[in-house]
XYZ file of N, CA, C and O in Angstrom:
504
model
N 1.731 -1.023 -106.327
C 0.848 -1.482 -105.281
C 1.446 -2.698 -104.597
O 1.939 -3.602 -105.242
N 1.320 -2.719 -103.300
C 1.765 -3.873 -102.525
C 0.624 -4.873 -102.436
O -0.537 -4.517 -102.535
N 0.968 -6.127 -102.254
C -0.051 -7.153 -102.108
C 0.155 -7.838 -100.763
O 1.189 -8.463 -100.546
N -0.803 -7.719 -99.863
C -0.663 -8.368 -98.553
C -0.897 -9.870 -98.686
O -1.262 -10.378 -99.742
N -0.716 -10.568 -97.595
C -0.874 -12.016 -97.592
C -2.264 -12.444 -98.030
O -2.439 -13.484 -98.640
N -3.290 -11.653 -97.745
C -4.660 -12.029 -98.098
C -4.918 -11.897 -99.587
O -5.956 -12.317 -100.075
N -3.989 -11.310 -100.330
C -4.146 -11.182 -101.765
C -4.941 -9.966 -102.210
O -5.261 -9.820 -103.379
N -5.274 -9.093 -101.283
C -6.017 -7.883 -101.630
C -5.005 -6.759 -101.824
O -4.199 -6.475 -100.934
N -5.012 -6.120 -102.990
C -4.024 -5.062 -103.236
C -4.226 -3.869 -102.301
O -5.346 -3.508 -101.964
N -3.130 -3.276 -101.892
C -3.154 -2.085 -101.048
C -2.498 -0.961 -101.827
O -1.378 -1.100 -102.318
N -3.196 0.137 -101.951
C -2.660 1.280 -102.679
C -1.589 1.957 -101.831
O -1.788 2.224 -100.649
N -0.448 2.235 -102.439
C 0.651 2.896 -101.738
C 0.470 4.403 -101.870
O 0.616 4.972 -102.950
N 0.153 5.046 -100.770
C -0.042 6.496 -100.778
C 0.981 7.173 -99.872
O 0.773 8.281 -99.413
N 2.114 6.527 -99.666
C 3.107 7.037 -98.735
C 3.706 8.372 -99.164
O 4.216 9.114 -98.347
N 3.652 8.702 -100.449
C 4.238 9.952 -100.907
C 3.278 11.129 -100.814
O 3.680 12.271 -100.962
N 1.986 10.859 -100.617
C 1.026 11.952 -100.498
C 1.223 12.660 -99.167
O 1.595 12.052 -98.169
N 0.966 13.951 -99.163
C 1.086 14.748 -97.949
C -0.281 14.886 -97.294
O -1.291 15.031 -97.968
N -0.283 14.856 -95.998
C -1.523 15.048 -95.249
C -1.739 16.549 -95.078
O -0.859 17.262 -94.601
N -2.873 17.015 -95.518
C -3.219 18.420 -95.349
C -4.263 18.523 -94.250
O -5.349 17.961 -94.375
N -3.947 19.211 -93.151
C -4.911 19.325 -92.054
C -6.243 19.897 -92.554
O -6.275 20.821 -93.354
N -7.302 19.307 -92.083
C -8.643 19.720 -92.479
C -9.530 19.714 -91.244
O -9.556 18.748 -90.496
N -10.226 20.771 -91.050
C -11.162 20.835 -89.934
C -12.509 20.309 -90.415
O -13.134 20.901 -91.288
N -12.971 19.184 -89.870
C -14.228 18.594 -90.332
C -15.469 19.374 -89.908
O -16.558 19.067 -90.348
N -15.312 20.371 -89.090
C -16.474 21.153 -88.669
C -16.608 21.163 -87.161
O -15.716 20.739 -86.433
N -17.725 21.652 -86.722
C -17.970 21.776 -85.289
C -18.469 20.452 -84.707
O -19.146 19.683 -85.376
N -18.119 20.228 -83.460
C -18.626 19.057 -82.756
C -20.094 19.268 -82.423
O -20.575 20.395 -82.290
N -20.806 18.172 -82.263
C -22.203 18.235 -81.855
C -22.236 18.607 -80.380
O -21.417 18.136 -79.585
N -23.183 19.444 -80.007
C -23.353 19.875 -78.626
C -23.461 18.655 -77.704
O -24.099 17.661 -78.051
N -22.851 18.734 -76.533
C -22.808 17.604 -75.597
C -24.206 17.097 -75.236
O -24.460 15.897 -75.225
N -25.133 17.987 -74.962
C -26.495 17.582 -74.609
C -27.172 16.866 -75.783
O -27.867 15.870 -75.605
N -26.925 17.366 -76.985
C -27.487 16.747 -78.180
C -26.896 15.355 -78.402
O -27.602 14.421 -78.767
N -25.607 15.213 -78.146
C -24.948 13.919 -78.287
C -25.531 12.927 -77.280
O -25.762 11.759 -77.610
N -25.806 13.381 -76.072
C -26.393 12.491 -75.064
C -27.770 12.015 -75.502
O -28.102 10.839 -75.373
N -28.568 12.918 -76.051
C -29.894 12.548 -76.549
C -29.783 11.557 -77.696
O -30.487 10.543 -77.733
N -28.892 11.840 -78.639
C -28.684 10.934 -79.774
C -28.235 9.556 -79.309
O -28.696 8.536 -79.821
N -27.352 9.529 -78.332
C -26.846 8.263 -77.812
C -27.973 7.441 -77.191
O -28.090 6.245 -77.447
N -28.825 8.087 -76.403
C -29.957 7.389 -75.786
C -30.884 6.839 -76.864
O -31.323 5.680 -76.802
N -31.159 7.639 -77.878
C -32.069 7.200 -78.943
C -31.468 6.072 -79.777
O -32.159 5.101 -80.091
N -30.212 6.197 -80.128
C -29.572 5.150 -80.923
C -29.446 3.846 -80.127
O -29.657 2.762 -80.669
N -29.135 3.949 -78.831
C -29.085 2.758 -77.995
C -30.466 2.110 -77.886
O -30.586 0.887 -77.871
N -31.494 2.938 -77.814
C -32.854 2.396 -77.738
C -33.200 1.617 -79.000
O -33.867 0.584 -78.938
N -32.739 2.076 -80.132
C -33.034 1.410 -81.397
C -32.106 0.219 -81.660
O -32.413 -0.625 -82.494
N -31.003 0.141 -80.944
C -29.991 -0.890 -81.198
C -30.303 -2.189 -80.455
O -29.477 -2.732 -79.732
N -31.497 -2.675 -80.634
C -31.929 -3.917 -80.012
C -32.901 -4.602 -80.963
O -33.796 -3.948 -81.512
N -32.746 -5.887 -81.157
C -33.577 -6.610 -82.121
C -35.066 -6.519 -81.788
O -35.892 -6.274 -82.673
N -35.406 -6.701 -80.533
C -36.816 -6.657 -80.147
C -37.391 -5.261 -80.343
O -38.499 -5.105 -80.864
N -36.633 -4.235 -79.973
C -37.142 -2.867 -80.122
C -37.267 -2.484 -81.587
O -38.215 -1.791 -81.974
N -36.352 -2.937 -82.422
C -36.500 -2.690 -83.857
C -37.750 -3.379 -84.395
O -38.473 -2.817 -85.223
N -38.011 -4.582 -83.915
C -39.225 -5.291 -84.328
C -40.478 -4.545 -83.862
O -41.463 -4.451 -84.597
N -40.433 -4.004 -82.661
C -41.577 -3.246 -82.137
C -41.855 -2.042 -83.029
O -42.999 -1.801 -83.427
N -40.828 -1.282 -83.347
C -41.009 -0.105 -84.204
C -41.540 -0.532 -85.570
O -42.441 0.100 -86.117
N -41.008 -1.618 -86.106
C -41.469 -2.118 -87.404
C -42.941 -2.520 -87.340
O -43.725 -2.180 -88.227
N -43.327 -3.236 -86.291
C -44.719 -3.670 -86.153
C -45.663 -2.481 -86.035
O -46.734 -2.457 -86.650
N -45.273 -1.481 -85.257
C -46.121 -0.293 -85.114
C -46.225 0.435 -86.448
O -47.300 0.887 -86.843
N -45.116 0.526 -87.156
C -45.122 1.186 -88.463
C -46.048 0.467 -89.441
O -46.714 1.105 -90.254
N -46.116 -0.852 -89.364
C -46.932 -1.644 -90.281
C -48.409 -1.691 -89.885
O -49.246 -2.105 -90.688
N -48.726 -1.276 -88.670
C -50.112 -1.325 -88.205
C -50.970 -0.363 -89.028
O -50.567 0.780 -89.263
N -52.153 -0.805 -89.477
C -53.012 0.053 -90.302
C -53.332 1.409 -89.671
O -53.352 2.421 -90.357
N -53.528 1.434 -88.363
C -53.857 2.692 -87.689
C -52.606 3.438 -87.222
O -52.703 4.533 -86.671
N -51.438 2.840 -87.411
C -50.199 3.483 -86.987
C -49.970 3.412 -85.492
O -49.150 4.135 -84.947
N -50.689 2.526 -84.833
C -50.527 2.350 -83.390
C -50.878 0.918 -83.026
O -51.628 0.246 -83.738
N -50.293 0.464 -81.922
C -50.580 -0.882 -81.439
C -50.692 -0.861 -79.924
O -50.047 -0.058 -79.245
N -51.485 -1.786 -79.437
C -51.650 -2.001 -78.002
C -50.555 -2.957 -77.536
O -50.051 -3.768 -78.323
N -50.216 -2.878 -76.274
C -49.230 -3.803 -75.721
C -49.639 -5.247 -75.993
O -48.802 -6.082 -76.346
N -50.929 -5.543 -75.883
C -51.387 -6.926 -76.093
C -51.122 -7.379 -77.531
O -50.828 -8.557 -77.767
N -51.224 -6.471 -78.508
C -50.909 -6.831 -79.893
C -49.437 -7.193 -80.036
O -49.074 -8.117 -80.764
N -48.606 -6.454 -79.350
C -47.162 -6.681 -79.455
C -46.736 -7.964 -78.767
O -45.880 -8.686 -79.280
N -47.332 -8.269 -77.619
C -46.952 -9.506 -76.925
C -47.286 -10.719 -77.775
O -46.494 -11.649 -77.860
N -48.441 -10.684 -78.427
C -48.820 -11.809 -79.295
C -47.885 -11.913 -80.500
O -47.422 -13.002 -80.842
N -47.605 -10.794 -81.138
C -46.758 -10.806 -82.336
C -45.328 -11.213 -82.039
O -44.699 -11.924 -82.830
N -44.796 -10.751 -80.926
C -43.399 -11.026 -80.585
C -43.219 -12.330 -79.822
O -42.092 -12.787 -79.633
N -44.329 -12.890 -79.346
C -44.300 -14.101 -78.531
C -43.414 -13.905 -77.298
O -42.554 -14.731 -76.979
N -43.630 -12.761 -76.650
C -42.904 -12.424 -75.427
C -43.904 -12.102 -74.333
O -45.041 -11.703 -74.606
N -43.470 -12.218 -73.097
C -44.320 -11.886 -71.961
C -44.574 -10.380 -71.914
O -43.727 -9.577 -72.336
N -45.717 -10.007 -71.391
C -46.100 -8.597 -71.324
C -45.070 -7.738 -70.579
O -44.729 -6.651 -71.045
N -44.515 -8.200 -69.431
C -43.507 -7.369 -68.759
C -42.265 -7.113 -69.620
O -41.689 -6.027 -69.574
N -41.873 -8.094 -70.414
C -40.707 -7.934 -71.290
C -40.986 -6.897 -72.367
O -40.173 -5.997 -72.620
N -42.156 -7.004 -72.992
C -42.530 -6.041 -74.029
C -42.662 -4.651 -73.417
O -42.192 -3.658 -73.987
N -43.265 -4.569 -72.243
C -43.430 -3.268 -71.572
C -42.090 -2.617 -71.275
O -41.947 -1.399 -71.395
N -41.107 -3.423 -70.886
C -39.770 -2.877 -70.609
C -39.175 -2.270 -71.881
O -38.619 -1.166 -71.856
N -39.302 -2.961 -73.000
C -38.787 -2.443 -74.270
C -39.547 -1.175 -74.685
O -38.945 -0.205 -75.155
N -40.848 -1.175 -74.506
C -41.646 0.003 -74.840
C -41.267 1.193 -73.962
O -41.225 2.330 -74.436
N -40.982 0.923 -72.711
C -40.573 1.996 -71.795
C -39.265 2.635 -72.260
O -39.109 3.860 -72.233
N -38.335 1.818 -72.728
C -37.048 2.333 -73.212
C -37.262 3.207 -74.452
O -36.712 4.306 -74.554
N -38.079 2.726 -75.390
C -38.352 3.498 -76.607
C -39.108 4.789 -76.299
O -38.848 5.828 -76.902
N -40.028 4.719 -75.352
C -40.798 5.905 -74.975
C -39.917 6.907 -74.239
O -39.972 8.108 -74.518
N -39.097 6.428 -73.315
C -38.191 7.319 -72.572
C -37.195 8.006 -73.508
O -36.790 9.147 -73.262
N -36.824 7.324 -74.583
C -35.903 7.911 -75.565
C -36.619 8.920 -76.460
O -35.986 9.598 -77.272
N -37.946 9.002 -76.319
C -38.714 9.969 -77.101
C -39.091 9.481 -78.490
O -39.522 10.266 -79.325
N -38.948 8.177 -78.742
C -39.198 7.645 -80.076
C -40.632 7.131 -80.261
O -41.090 7.006 -81.386
N -41.302 6.825 -79.149
C -42.691 6.384 -79.205
C -43.566 7.296 -78.365
O -43.110 7.885 -77.386
N -44.816 7.372 -78.749
C -45.837 8.098 -77.994
C -46.704 7.048 -77.310
O -47.094 6.052 -77.922
N -47.008 7.261 -76.032
C -47.814 6.319 -75.252
C -49.133 6.982 -74.893
O -49.159 8.113 -74.413
N -50.228 6.255 -75.127
C -51.550 6.759 -74.763
C -52.279 5.670 -73.978
O -52.440 4.548 -74.460
N -52.668 6.016 -72.773
C -53.386 5.068 -71.926
C -54.866 5.084 -72.284
O -55.491 6.130 -72.333
N -55.427 3.911 -72.565
C -56.850 3.762 -72.848
C -57.378 2.646 -71.969
O -57.234 1.466 -72.288
N -57.975 3.034 -70.871
C -58.465 2.037 -69.920
C -57.302 1.263 -69.336
O -56.337 1.832 -68.834
N -57.384 -0.056 -69.444
C -56.351 -0.929 -68.890
C -55.093 -0.974 -69.749
O -54.005 -1.206 -69.252
N -55.250 -0.745 -71.054
C -54.145 -0.956 -71.985
C -53.490 0.346 -72.445
O -54.144 1.373 -72.549
N -52.218 0.229 -72.741
C -51.467 1.352 -73.296
C -51.283 1.121 -74.793
O -50.998 0.004 -75.226
N -51.474 2.171 -75.554
C -51.311 2.126 -77.005
C -50.091 2.952 -77.369
O -49.853 4.023 -76.797
N -49.345 2.485 -78.354
C -48.094 3.136 -78.731
C -48.087 3.467 -80.215
O -48.548 2.684 -81.043
N -47.552 4.645 -80.512
C -47.377 5.069 -81.901
C -45.979 5.682 -82.039
O -45.365 6.086 -81.050
N -45.512 5.731 -83.256
C -44.166 6.247 -83.531
C -44.204 7.768 -83.541
O -45.099 8.373 -84.115
N -43.228 8.382 -82.924
C -43.058 9.829 -82.991
C -42.165 10.122 -84.199
O -40.950 10.148 -84.106
N -42.815 10.307 -85.347
C -42.077 10.509 -86.594
C -41.201 11.749 -86.534
O -40.102 11.754 -87.106
N -41.643 12.774 -85.842
C -40.821 13.978 -85.709
C -39.511 13.660 -84.996
O -38.448 14.151 -85.382
N -39.568 12.799 -83.987
C -38.354 12.427 -83.254
C -37.418 11.596 -84.131
O -36.197 11.786 -84.088
N -37.980 10.698 -84.941
C -37.128 9.908 -85.836
C -36.488 10.773 -86.916
O -35.323 10.578 -87.268
N -37.249 11.742 -87.428
C -36.666 12.657 -88.423
C -35.550 13.483 -87.793
O -34.496 13.685 -88.383
N -35.791 13.948 -86.582
C -34.774 14.742 -85.882
C -33.536 13.898 -85.597
O -32.409 14.362 -85.753
N -33.742 12.655 -85.196
C -32.616 11.741 -84.960
C -31.793 11.588 -86.231
O -30.574 11.710 -86.220
N -32.466 11.358 -87.323
C -31.763 11.211 -88.607
C -31.025 12.494 -88.970
O -29.866 12.453 -89.404
N -31.671 13.624 -88.811
C -31.068 14.905 -89.152
C -29.807 15.172 -88.341
O -28.791 15.601 -88.881
N -29.866 14.884 -87.042
C -28.732 15.192 -86.175
C -27.647 14.121 -86.212
O -26.463 14.440 -86.148
N -28.041 12.866 -86.333
C -27.043 11.796 -86.334
C -26.353 11.662 -87.683
O -25.181 11.314 -87.760
N -27.112 11.931 -88.764
C -26.579 11.752 -90.114
C -26.895 12.983 -90.960
O -27.663 12.903 -91.915
N -26.331 14.132 -90.631
C -26.705 15.378 -91.310
C -26.433 15.385 -92.811
O -27.181 15.988 -93.563
N -25.413 14.708 -93.267
C -25.121 14.711 -94.710
C -26.201 13.985 -95.498
O -26.428 14.275 -96.653
N -26.871 13.027 -94.876
C -27.914 12.290 -95.587
C -29.107 13.172 -95.882
O -29.876 12.912 -96.787
N -29.251 14.237 -95.159
C -30.386 15.144 -95.343
C -30.102 16.163 -96.442
O -30.969 16.530 -97.197
N -28.854 16.590 -96.572
C -28.553 17.676 -97.505
C -28.178 17.205 -98.913
O -27.514 17.910 -99.654
N -28.597 16.019 -99.289
C -28.403 15.598 -100.666
C -27.199 14.727 -100.951
O -26.901 14.449 -102.104
N -26.496 14.274 -99.909
C -25.380 13.382 -100.189
C -25.932 12.031 -100.637
O -27.090 11.726 -100.430
N -25.106 11.196 -101.236
C -25.597 9.943 -101.783
C -26.023 8.930 -100.724
O -26.556 7.894 -101.048
N -25.801 9.196 -99.463
C -26.137 8.211 -98.433
C -27.461 8.478 -97.834
O -27.912 9.306 -97.319
């Protein structure tokens, strides 16, 4: 084994032969676009907090006014984040009078997990 300057050993595998392996089929382009939109929607601290807050709500739904108070953000800012999550298909929006109520679309999150991380569904350790 060689030892680099950082002191972490590196295994020498220079004598092993590379055997070509086909990892499988690519994900359909339309499906990849959907996954990308959903993952980008979730890849934001405020939006992750929104999903967490809705998940923790006793009724499984929250009003925009509940979220603005909890996040200490202005209503237009929270609404913009909710719009992104809803457009990505991750939240369900229900208008009740003046206020909009949001709940998690668990089917969409399960589908996202299934398509983005298929090995995690079929019993792999991850």
